PDB file of C-alpha atoms in Angstrom:
ATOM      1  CA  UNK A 114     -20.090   7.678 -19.443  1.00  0.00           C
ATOM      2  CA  UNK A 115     -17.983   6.180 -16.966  1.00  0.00           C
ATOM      3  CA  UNK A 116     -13.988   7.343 -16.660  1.00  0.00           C
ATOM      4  CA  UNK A 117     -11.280   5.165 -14.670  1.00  0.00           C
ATOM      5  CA  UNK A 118      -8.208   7.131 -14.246  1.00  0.00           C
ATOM      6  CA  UNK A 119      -4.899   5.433 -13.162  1.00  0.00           C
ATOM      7  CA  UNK A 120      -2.406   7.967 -12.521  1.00  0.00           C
ATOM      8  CA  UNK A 121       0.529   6.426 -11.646  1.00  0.00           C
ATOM      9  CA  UNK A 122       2.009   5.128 -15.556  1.00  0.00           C
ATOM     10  CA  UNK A 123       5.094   3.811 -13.588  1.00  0.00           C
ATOM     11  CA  UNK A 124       5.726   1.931 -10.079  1.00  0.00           C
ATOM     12  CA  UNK A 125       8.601  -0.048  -8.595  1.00  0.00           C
ATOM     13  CA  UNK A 126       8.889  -1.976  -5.553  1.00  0.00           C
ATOM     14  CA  UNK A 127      11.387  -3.786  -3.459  1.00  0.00           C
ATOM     15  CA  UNK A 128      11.028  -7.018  -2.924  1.00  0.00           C
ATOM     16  CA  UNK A 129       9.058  -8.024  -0.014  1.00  0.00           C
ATOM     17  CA  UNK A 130       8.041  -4.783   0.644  1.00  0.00           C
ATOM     18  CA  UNK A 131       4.345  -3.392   0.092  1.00  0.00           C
ATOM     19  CA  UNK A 132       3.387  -1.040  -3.188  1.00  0.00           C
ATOM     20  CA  UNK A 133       0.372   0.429  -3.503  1.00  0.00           C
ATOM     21  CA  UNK A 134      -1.184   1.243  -6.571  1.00  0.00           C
ATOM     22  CA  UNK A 135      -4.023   4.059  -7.036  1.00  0.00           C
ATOM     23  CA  UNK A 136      -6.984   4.629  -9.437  1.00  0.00           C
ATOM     24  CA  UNK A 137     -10.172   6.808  -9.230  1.00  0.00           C
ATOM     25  CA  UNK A 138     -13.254   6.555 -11.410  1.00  0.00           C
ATOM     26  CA  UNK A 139     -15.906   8.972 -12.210  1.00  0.00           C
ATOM     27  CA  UNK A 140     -19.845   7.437 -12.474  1.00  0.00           C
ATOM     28  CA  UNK A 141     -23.137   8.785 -11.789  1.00  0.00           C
ATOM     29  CA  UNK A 142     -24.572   5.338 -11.102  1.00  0.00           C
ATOM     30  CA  UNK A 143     -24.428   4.052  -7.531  1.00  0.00           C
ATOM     31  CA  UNK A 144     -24.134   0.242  -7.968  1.00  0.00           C
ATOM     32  CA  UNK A 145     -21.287  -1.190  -9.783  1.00  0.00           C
ATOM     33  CA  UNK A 146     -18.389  -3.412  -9.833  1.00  0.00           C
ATOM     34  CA  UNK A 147     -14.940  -2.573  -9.629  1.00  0.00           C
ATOM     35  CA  UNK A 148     -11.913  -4.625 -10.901  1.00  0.00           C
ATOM     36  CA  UNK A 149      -7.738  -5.178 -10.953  1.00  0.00           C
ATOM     37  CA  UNK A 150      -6.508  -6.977 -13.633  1.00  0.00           C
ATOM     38  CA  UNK A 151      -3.081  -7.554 -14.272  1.00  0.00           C
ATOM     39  CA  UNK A 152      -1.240  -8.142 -17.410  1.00  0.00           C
ATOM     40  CA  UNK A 153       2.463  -9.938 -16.952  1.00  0.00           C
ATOM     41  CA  UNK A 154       4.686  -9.487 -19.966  1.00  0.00           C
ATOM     42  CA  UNK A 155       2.992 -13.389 -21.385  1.00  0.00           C
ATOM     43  CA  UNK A 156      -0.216 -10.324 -22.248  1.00  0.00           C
ATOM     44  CA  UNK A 157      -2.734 -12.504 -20.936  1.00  0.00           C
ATOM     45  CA  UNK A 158      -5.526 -10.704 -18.742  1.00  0.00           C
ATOM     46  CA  UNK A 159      -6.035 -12.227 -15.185  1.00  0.00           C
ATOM     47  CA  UNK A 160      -8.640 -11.107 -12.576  1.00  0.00           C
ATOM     48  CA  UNK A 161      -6.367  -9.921  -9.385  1.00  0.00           C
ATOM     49  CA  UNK A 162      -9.332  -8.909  -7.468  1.00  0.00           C
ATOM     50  CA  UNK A 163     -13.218  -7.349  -7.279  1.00  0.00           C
ATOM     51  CA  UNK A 164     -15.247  -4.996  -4.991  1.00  0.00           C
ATOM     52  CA  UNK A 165     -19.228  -4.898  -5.413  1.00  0.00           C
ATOM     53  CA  UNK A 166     -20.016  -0.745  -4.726  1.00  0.00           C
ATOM     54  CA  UNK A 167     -22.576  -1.818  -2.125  1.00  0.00           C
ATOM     55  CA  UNK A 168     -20.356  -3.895   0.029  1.00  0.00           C
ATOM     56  CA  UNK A 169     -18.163  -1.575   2.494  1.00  0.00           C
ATOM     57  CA  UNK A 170     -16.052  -4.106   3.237  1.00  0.00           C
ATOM     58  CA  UNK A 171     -12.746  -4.057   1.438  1.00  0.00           C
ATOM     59  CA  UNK A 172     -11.883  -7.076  -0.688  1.00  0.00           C
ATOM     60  CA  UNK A 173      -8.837  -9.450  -0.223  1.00  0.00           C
ATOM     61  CA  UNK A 174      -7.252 -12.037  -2.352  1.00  0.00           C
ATOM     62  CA  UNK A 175      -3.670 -13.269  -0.159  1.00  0.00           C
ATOM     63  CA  UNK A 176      -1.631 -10.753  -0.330  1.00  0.00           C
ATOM     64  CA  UNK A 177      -3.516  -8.271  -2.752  1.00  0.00           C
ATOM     65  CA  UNK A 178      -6.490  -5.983  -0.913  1.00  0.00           C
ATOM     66  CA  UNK A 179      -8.027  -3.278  -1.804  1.00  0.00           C
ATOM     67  CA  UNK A 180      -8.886   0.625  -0.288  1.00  0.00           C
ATOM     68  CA  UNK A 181     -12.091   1.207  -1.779  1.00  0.00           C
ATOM     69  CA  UNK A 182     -13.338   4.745  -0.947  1.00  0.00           C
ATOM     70  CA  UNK A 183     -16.685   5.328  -2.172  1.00  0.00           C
ATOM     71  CA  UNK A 184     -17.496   8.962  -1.655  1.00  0.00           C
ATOM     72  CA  UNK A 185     -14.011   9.534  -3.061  1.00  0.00           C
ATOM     73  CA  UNK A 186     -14.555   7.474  -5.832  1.00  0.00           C
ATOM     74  CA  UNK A 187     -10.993   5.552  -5.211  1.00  0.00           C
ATOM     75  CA  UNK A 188     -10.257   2.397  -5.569  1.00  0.00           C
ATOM     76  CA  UNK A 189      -6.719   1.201  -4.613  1.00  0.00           C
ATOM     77  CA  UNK A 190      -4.650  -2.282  -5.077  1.00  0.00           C
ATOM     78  CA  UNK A 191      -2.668  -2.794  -1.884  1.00  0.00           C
ATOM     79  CA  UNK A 192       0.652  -5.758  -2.563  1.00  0.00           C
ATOM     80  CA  UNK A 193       2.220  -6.869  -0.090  1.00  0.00           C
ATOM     81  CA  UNK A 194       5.324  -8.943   0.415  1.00  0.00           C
ATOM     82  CA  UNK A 195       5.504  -8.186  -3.094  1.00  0.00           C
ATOM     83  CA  UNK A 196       7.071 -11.135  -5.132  1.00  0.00           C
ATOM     84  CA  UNK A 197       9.171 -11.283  -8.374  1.00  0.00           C
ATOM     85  CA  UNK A 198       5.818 -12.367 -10.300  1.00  0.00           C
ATOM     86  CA  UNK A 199       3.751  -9.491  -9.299  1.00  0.00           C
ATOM     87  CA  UNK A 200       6.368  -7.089 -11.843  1.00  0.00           C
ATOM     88  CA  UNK A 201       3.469  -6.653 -15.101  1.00  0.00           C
ATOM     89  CA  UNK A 202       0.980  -3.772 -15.553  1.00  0.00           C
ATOM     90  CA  UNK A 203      -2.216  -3.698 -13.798  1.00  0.00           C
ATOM     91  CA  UNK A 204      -5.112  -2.111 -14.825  1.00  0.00           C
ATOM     92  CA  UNK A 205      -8.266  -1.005 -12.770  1.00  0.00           C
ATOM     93  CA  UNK A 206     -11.843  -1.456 -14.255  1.00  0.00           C
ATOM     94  CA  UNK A 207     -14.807  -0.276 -13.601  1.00  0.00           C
ATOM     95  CA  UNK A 208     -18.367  -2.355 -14.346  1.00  0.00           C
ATOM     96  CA  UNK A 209     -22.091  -1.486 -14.251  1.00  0.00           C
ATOM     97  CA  UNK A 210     -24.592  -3.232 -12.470  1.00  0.00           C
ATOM     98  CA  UNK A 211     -27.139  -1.645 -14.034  1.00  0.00           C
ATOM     99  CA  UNK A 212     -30.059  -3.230 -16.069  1.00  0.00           C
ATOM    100  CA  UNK A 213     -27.898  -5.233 -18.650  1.00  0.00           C
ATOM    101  CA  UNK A 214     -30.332  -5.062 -21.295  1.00  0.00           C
ATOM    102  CA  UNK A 215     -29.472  -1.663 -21.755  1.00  0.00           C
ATOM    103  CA  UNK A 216     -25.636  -1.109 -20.808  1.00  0.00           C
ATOM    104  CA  UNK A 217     -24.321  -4.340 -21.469  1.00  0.00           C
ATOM    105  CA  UNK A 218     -21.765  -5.385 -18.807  1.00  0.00           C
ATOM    106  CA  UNK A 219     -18.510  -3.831 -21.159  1.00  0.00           C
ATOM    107  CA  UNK A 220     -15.183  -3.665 -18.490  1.00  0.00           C
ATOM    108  CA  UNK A 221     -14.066   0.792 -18.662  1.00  0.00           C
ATOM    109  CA  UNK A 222     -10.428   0.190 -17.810  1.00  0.00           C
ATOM    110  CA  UNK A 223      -8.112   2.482 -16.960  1.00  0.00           C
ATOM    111  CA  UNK A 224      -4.761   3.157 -18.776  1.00  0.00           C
ATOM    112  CA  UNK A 225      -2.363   1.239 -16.253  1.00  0.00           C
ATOM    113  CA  UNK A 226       0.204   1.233 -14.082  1.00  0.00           C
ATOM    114  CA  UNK A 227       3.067  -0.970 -14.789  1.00  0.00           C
ATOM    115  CA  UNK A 228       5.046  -2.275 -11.765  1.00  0.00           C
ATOM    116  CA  UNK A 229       8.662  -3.272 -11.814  1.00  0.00           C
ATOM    117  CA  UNK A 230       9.809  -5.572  -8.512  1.00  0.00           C
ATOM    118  CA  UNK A 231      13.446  -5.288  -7.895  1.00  0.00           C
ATOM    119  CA  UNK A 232      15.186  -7.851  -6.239  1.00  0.00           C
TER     120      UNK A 232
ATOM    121  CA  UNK B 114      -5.142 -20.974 -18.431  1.00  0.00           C
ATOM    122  CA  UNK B 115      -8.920 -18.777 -18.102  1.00  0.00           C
ATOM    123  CA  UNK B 116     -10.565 -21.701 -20.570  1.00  0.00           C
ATOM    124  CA  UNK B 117     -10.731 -19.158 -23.329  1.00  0.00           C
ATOM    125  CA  UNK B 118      -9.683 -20.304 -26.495  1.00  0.00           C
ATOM    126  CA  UNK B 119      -8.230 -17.561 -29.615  1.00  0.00           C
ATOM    127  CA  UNK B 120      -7.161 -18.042 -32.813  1.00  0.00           C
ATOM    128  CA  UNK B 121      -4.827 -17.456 -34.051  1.00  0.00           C
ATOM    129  CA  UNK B 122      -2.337 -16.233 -32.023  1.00  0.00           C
ATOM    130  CA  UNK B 123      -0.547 -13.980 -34.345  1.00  0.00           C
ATOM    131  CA  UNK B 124      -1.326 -12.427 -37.500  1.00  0.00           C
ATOM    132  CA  UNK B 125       0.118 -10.953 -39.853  1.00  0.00           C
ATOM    133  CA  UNK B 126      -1.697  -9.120 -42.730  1.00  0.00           C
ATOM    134  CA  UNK B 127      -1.410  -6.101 -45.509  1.00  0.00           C
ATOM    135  CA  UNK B 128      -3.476  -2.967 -45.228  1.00  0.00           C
ATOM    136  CA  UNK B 129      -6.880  -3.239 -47.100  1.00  0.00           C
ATOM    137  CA  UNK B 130      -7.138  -7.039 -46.162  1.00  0.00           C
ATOM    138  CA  UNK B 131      -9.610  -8.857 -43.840  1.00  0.00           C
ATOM    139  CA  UNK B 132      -9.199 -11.139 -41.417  1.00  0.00           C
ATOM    140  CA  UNK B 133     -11.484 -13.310 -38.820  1.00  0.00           C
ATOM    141  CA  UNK B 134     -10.479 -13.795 -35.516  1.00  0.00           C
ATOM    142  CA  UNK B 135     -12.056 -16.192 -33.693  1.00  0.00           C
ATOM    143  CA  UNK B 136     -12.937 -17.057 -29.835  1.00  0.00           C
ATOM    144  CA  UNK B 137     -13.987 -19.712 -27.998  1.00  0.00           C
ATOM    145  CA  UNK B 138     -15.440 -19.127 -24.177  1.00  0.00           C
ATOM    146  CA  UNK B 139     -14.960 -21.397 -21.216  1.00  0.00           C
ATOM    147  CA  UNK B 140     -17.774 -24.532 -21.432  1.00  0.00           C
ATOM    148  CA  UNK B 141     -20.949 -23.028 -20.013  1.00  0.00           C
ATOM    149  CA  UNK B 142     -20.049 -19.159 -20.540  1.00  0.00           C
ATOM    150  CA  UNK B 143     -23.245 -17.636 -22.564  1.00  0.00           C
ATOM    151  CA  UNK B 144     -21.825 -13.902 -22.859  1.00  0.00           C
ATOM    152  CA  UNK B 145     -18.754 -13.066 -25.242  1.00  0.00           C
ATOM    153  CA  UNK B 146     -16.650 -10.073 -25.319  1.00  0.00           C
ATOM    154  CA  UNK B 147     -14.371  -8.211 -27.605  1.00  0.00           C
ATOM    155  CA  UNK B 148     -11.515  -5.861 -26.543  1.00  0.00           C
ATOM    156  CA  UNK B 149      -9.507  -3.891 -28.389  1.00  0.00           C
ATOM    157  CA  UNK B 150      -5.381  -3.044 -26.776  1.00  0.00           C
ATOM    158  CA  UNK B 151      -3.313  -0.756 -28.628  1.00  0.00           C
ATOM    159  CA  UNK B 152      -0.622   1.727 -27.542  1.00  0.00           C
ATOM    160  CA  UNK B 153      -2.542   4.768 -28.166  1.00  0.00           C
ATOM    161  CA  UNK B 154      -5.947   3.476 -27.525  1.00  0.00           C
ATOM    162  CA  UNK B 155      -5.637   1.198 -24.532  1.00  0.00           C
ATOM    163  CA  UNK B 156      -7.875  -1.142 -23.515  1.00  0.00           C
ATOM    164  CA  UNK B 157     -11.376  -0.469 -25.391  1.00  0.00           C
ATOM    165  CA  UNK B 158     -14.472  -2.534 -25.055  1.00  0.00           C
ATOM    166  CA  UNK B 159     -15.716  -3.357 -28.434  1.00  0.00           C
ATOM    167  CA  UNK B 160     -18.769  -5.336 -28.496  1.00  0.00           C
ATOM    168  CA  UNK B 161     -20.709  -8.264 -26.307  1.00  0.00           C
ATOM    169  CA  UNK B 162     -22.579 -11.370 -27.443  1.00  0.00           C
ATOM    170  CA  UNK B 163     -25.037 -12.968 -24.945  1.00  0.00           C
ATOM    171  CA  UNK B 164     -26.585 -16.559 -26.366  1.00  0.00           C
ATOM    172  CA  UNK B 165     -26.041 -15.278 -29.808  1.00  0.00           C
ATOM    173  CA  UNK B 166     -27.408 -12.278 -29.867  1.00  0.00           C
ATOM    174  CA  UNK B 167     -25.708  -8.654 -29.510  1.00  0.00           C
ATOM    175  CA  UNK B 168     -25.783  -6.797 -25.836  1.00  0.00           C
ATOM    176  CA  UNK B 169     -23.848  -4.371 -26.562  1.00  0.00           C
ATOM    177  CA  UNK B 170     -21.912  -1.608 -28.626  1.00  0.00           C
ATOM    178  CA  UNK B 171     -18.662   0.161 -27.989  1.00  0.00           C
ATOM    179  CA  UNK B 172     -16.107   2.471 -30.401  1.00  0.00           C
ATOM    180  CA  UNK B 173     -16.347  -0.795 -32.925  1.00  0.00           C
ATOM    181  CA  UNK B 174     -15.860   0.622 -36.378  1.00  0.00           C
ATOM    182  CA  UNK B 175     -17.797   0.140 -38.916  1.00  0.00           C
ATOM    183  CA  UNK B 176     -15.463  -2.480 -40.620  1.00  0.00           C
ATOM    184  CA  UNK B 177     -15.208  -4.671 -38.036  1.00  0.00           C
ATOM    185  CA  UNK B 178     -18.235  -6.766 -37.417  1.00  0.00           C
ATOM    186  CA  UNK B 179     -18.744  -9.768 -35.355  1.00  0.00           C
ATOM    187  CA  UNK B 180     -21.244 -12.542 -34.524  1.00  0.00           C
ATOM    188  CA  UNK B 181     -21.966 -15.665 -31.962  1.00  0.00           C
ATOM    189  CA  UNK B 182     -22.649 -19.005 -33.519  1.00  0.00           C
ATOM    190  CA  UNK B 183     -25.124 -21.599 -31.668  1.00  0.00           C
ATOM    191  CA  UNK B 184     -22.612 -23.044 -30.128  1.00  0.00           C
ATOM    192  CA  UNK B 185     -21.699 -20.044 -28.850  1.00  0.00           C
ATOM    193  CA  UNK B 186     -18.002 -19.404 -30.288  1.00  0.00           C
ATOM    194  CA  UNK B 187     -17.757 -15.794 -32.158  1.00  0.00           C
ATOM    195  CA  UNK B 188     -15.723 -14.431 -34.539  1.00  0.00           C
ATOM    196  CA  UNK B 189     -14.511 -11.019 -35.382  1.00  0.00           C
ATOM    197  CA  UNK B 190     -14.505  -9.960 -38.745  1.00  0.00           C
ATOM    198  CA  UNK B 191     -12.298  -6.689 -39.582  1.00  0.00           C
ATOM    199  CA  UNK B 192     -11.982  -5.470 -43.260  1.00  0.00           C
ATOM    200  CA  UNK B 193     -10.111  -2.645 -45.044  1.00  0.00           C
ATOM    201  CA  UNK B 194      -7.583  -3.348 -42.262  1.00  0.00           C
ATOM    202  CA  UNK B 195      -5.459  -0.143 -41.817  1.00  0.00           C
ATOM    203  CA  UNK B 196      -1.566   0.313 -39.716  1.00  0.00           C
ATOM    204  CA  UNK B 197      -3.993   1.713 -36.770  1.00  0.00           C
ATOM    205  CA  UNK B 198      -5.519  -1.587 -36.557  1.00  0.00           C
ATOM    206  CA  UNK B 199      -2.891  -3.134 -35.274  1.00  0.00           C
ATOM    207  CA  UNK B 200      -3.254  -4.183 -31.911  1.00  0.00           C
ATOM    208  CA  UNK B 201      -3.864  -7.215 -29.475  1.00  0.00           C
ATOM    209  CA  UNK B 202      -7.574  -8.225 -29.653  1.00  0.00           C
ATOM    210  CA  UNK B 203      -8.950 -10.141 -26.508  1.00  0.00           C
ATOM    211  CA  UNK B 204     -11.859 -12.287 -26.235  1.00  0.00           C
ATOM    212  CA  UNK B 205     -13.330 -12.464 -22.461  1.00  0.00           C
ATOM    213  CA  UNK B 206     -16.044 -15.324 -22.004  1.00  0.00           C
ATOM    214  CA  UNK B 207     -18.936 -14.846 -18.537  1.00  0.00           C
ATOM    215  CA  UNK B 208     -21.288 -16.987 -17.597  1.00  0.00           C
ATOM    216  CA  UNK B 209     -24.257 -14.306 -17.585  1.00  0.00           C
ATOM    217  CA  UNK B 210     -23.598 -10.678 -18.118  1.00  0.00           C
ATOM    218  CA  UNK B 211     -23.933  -8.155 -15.125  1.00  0.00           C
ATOM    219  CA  UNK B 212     -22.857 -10.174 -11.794  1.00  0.00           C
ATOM    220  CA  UNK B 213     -20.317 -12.324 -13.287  1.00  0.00           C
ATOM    221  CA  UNK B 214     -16.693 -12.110 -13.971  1.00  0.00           C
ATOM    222  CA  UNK B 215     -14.828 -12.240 -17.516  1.00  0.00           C
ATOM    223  CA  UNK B 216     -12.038 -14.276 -17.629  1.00  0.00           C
ATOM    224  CA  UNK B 217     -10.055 -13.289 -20.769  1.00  0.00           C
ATOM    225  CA  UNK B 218      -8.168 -15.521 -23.610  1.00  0.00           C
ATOM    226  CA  UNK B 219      -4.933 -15.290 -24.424  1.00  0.00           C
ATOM    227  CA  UNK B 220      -5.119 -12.458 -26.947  1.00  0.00           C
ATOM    228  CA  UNK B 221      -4.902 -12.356 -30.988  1.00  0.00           C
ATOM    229  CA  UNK B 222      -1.764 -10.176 -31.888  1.00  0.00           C
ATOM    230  CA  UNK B 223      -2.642  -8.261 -35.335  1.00  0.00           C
ATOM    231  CA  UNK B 224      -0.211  -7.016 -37.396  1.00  0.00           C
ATOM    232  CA  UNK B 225      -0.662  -4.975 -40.130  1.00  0.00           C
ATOM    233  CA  UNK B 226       1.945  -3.916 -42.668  1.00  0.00           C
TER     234      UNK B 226
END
């Protein structure tokens, strides 16, 4: 079974400034998908940013990118200029791309990191 | 606003009762999925609907069941409701399964006394 670990429960940034947050997974499969989501006080779930496992190339959404390390089995949110509306808890998830007949295509998330942006 | 629909919003119910919370997924999504988000469980995949029929199984308990109608809103049933049950319950809608993203409703916040 698949394990996403976020190990950072608590993070705070200054305003403007860049936070980065961490999370490493543990799978034996060597195609998957990898997710941020993040979760502002409101509790609704919204997609920040994805990585396929086969593309090396490091996602970006505006200010949010990723480090993804595949041999280290990281996967990193970088914020920058970070804004008042980035303060919520983000959580990393991990995906299969296997055959989805037999594992379904279930989000493993992690336990989250919740950010505070200080003015 | 994802396009997911969930009702209701909050609930509010007495151990040993059922209730039926329902979703409905963005026009076009085939593939339904229930999460379960409490404090000392975190986020936990439940179970997945694609085009009315189950994909897949997570730690659902065997009170809670759930089902996709033809027109492809589900509902999830949970009975003998105990105080653990509380939690926020999302739906998350996809058009397919593997290569596509979920995009989440708002959330059903159970509460039960």
């Amino acid at each position: 079974a698949q394990t996403v670990t976020q190990s950072q429960p608590e993070m705070s940034v200054q305003e403007a400034e860049t936070v980065t947050l961490s999370c490493t997974y543990d799978t034996s499969e060597s195609d998957y998908y990898l997710f941020w989501y993040k979760q502002p006080p409101s509790r609704q779930m919204i997609l920040v940013i994805r990585q396929e496992a086969y593309k090396q190339q490091n996602a970006t959404e505006n200010r949010f990118s990723v480090n993804f390390q595949k041999a280290a089995k990281s996967f990193s949110l970088k914020i920058s200029d970070s804004q008042l509306g980035d303060a919520a808890m983000y959580f990393c998830a991990y995906r299969s791309a296997g055959r989805w007949e037999t594992s379904g295509s279930r989000l493993t998330f992690g336990e989250g990191t919740q950010l505070t942006v200080n003015p | 606003d994802s396009g997911v629909t969930q009702t209701p919003k909050h609930l509010i119910t007495a151990t040993g009762q059922r209730v039926t919370l329902r979703c409905s997924p963005r026009s076009g999504d085939l593939s339904v999925y229930w999460y379960q988000q409490s404090l000392d469980q975190g986020l936990q995949f439940l179970i997945q609907y694609y085009n009315g029929e189950e994909r897949a199984k997570g730690n659902i308990l065997e009170r809670f069941s759930a089902q996709q109608f033809p027109d492809l809103h589900s509902e999830l049933n949970l009975s003998s409701l105990e105080l653990g049950d509380s939690a926020l319950y999302f739906c998350a809608s996809s058009l397919g399964t593997v290569s596509y993203e979920q995009y989440f409703g708002p959330g059903t916040r159970l509460t039960v006394t």
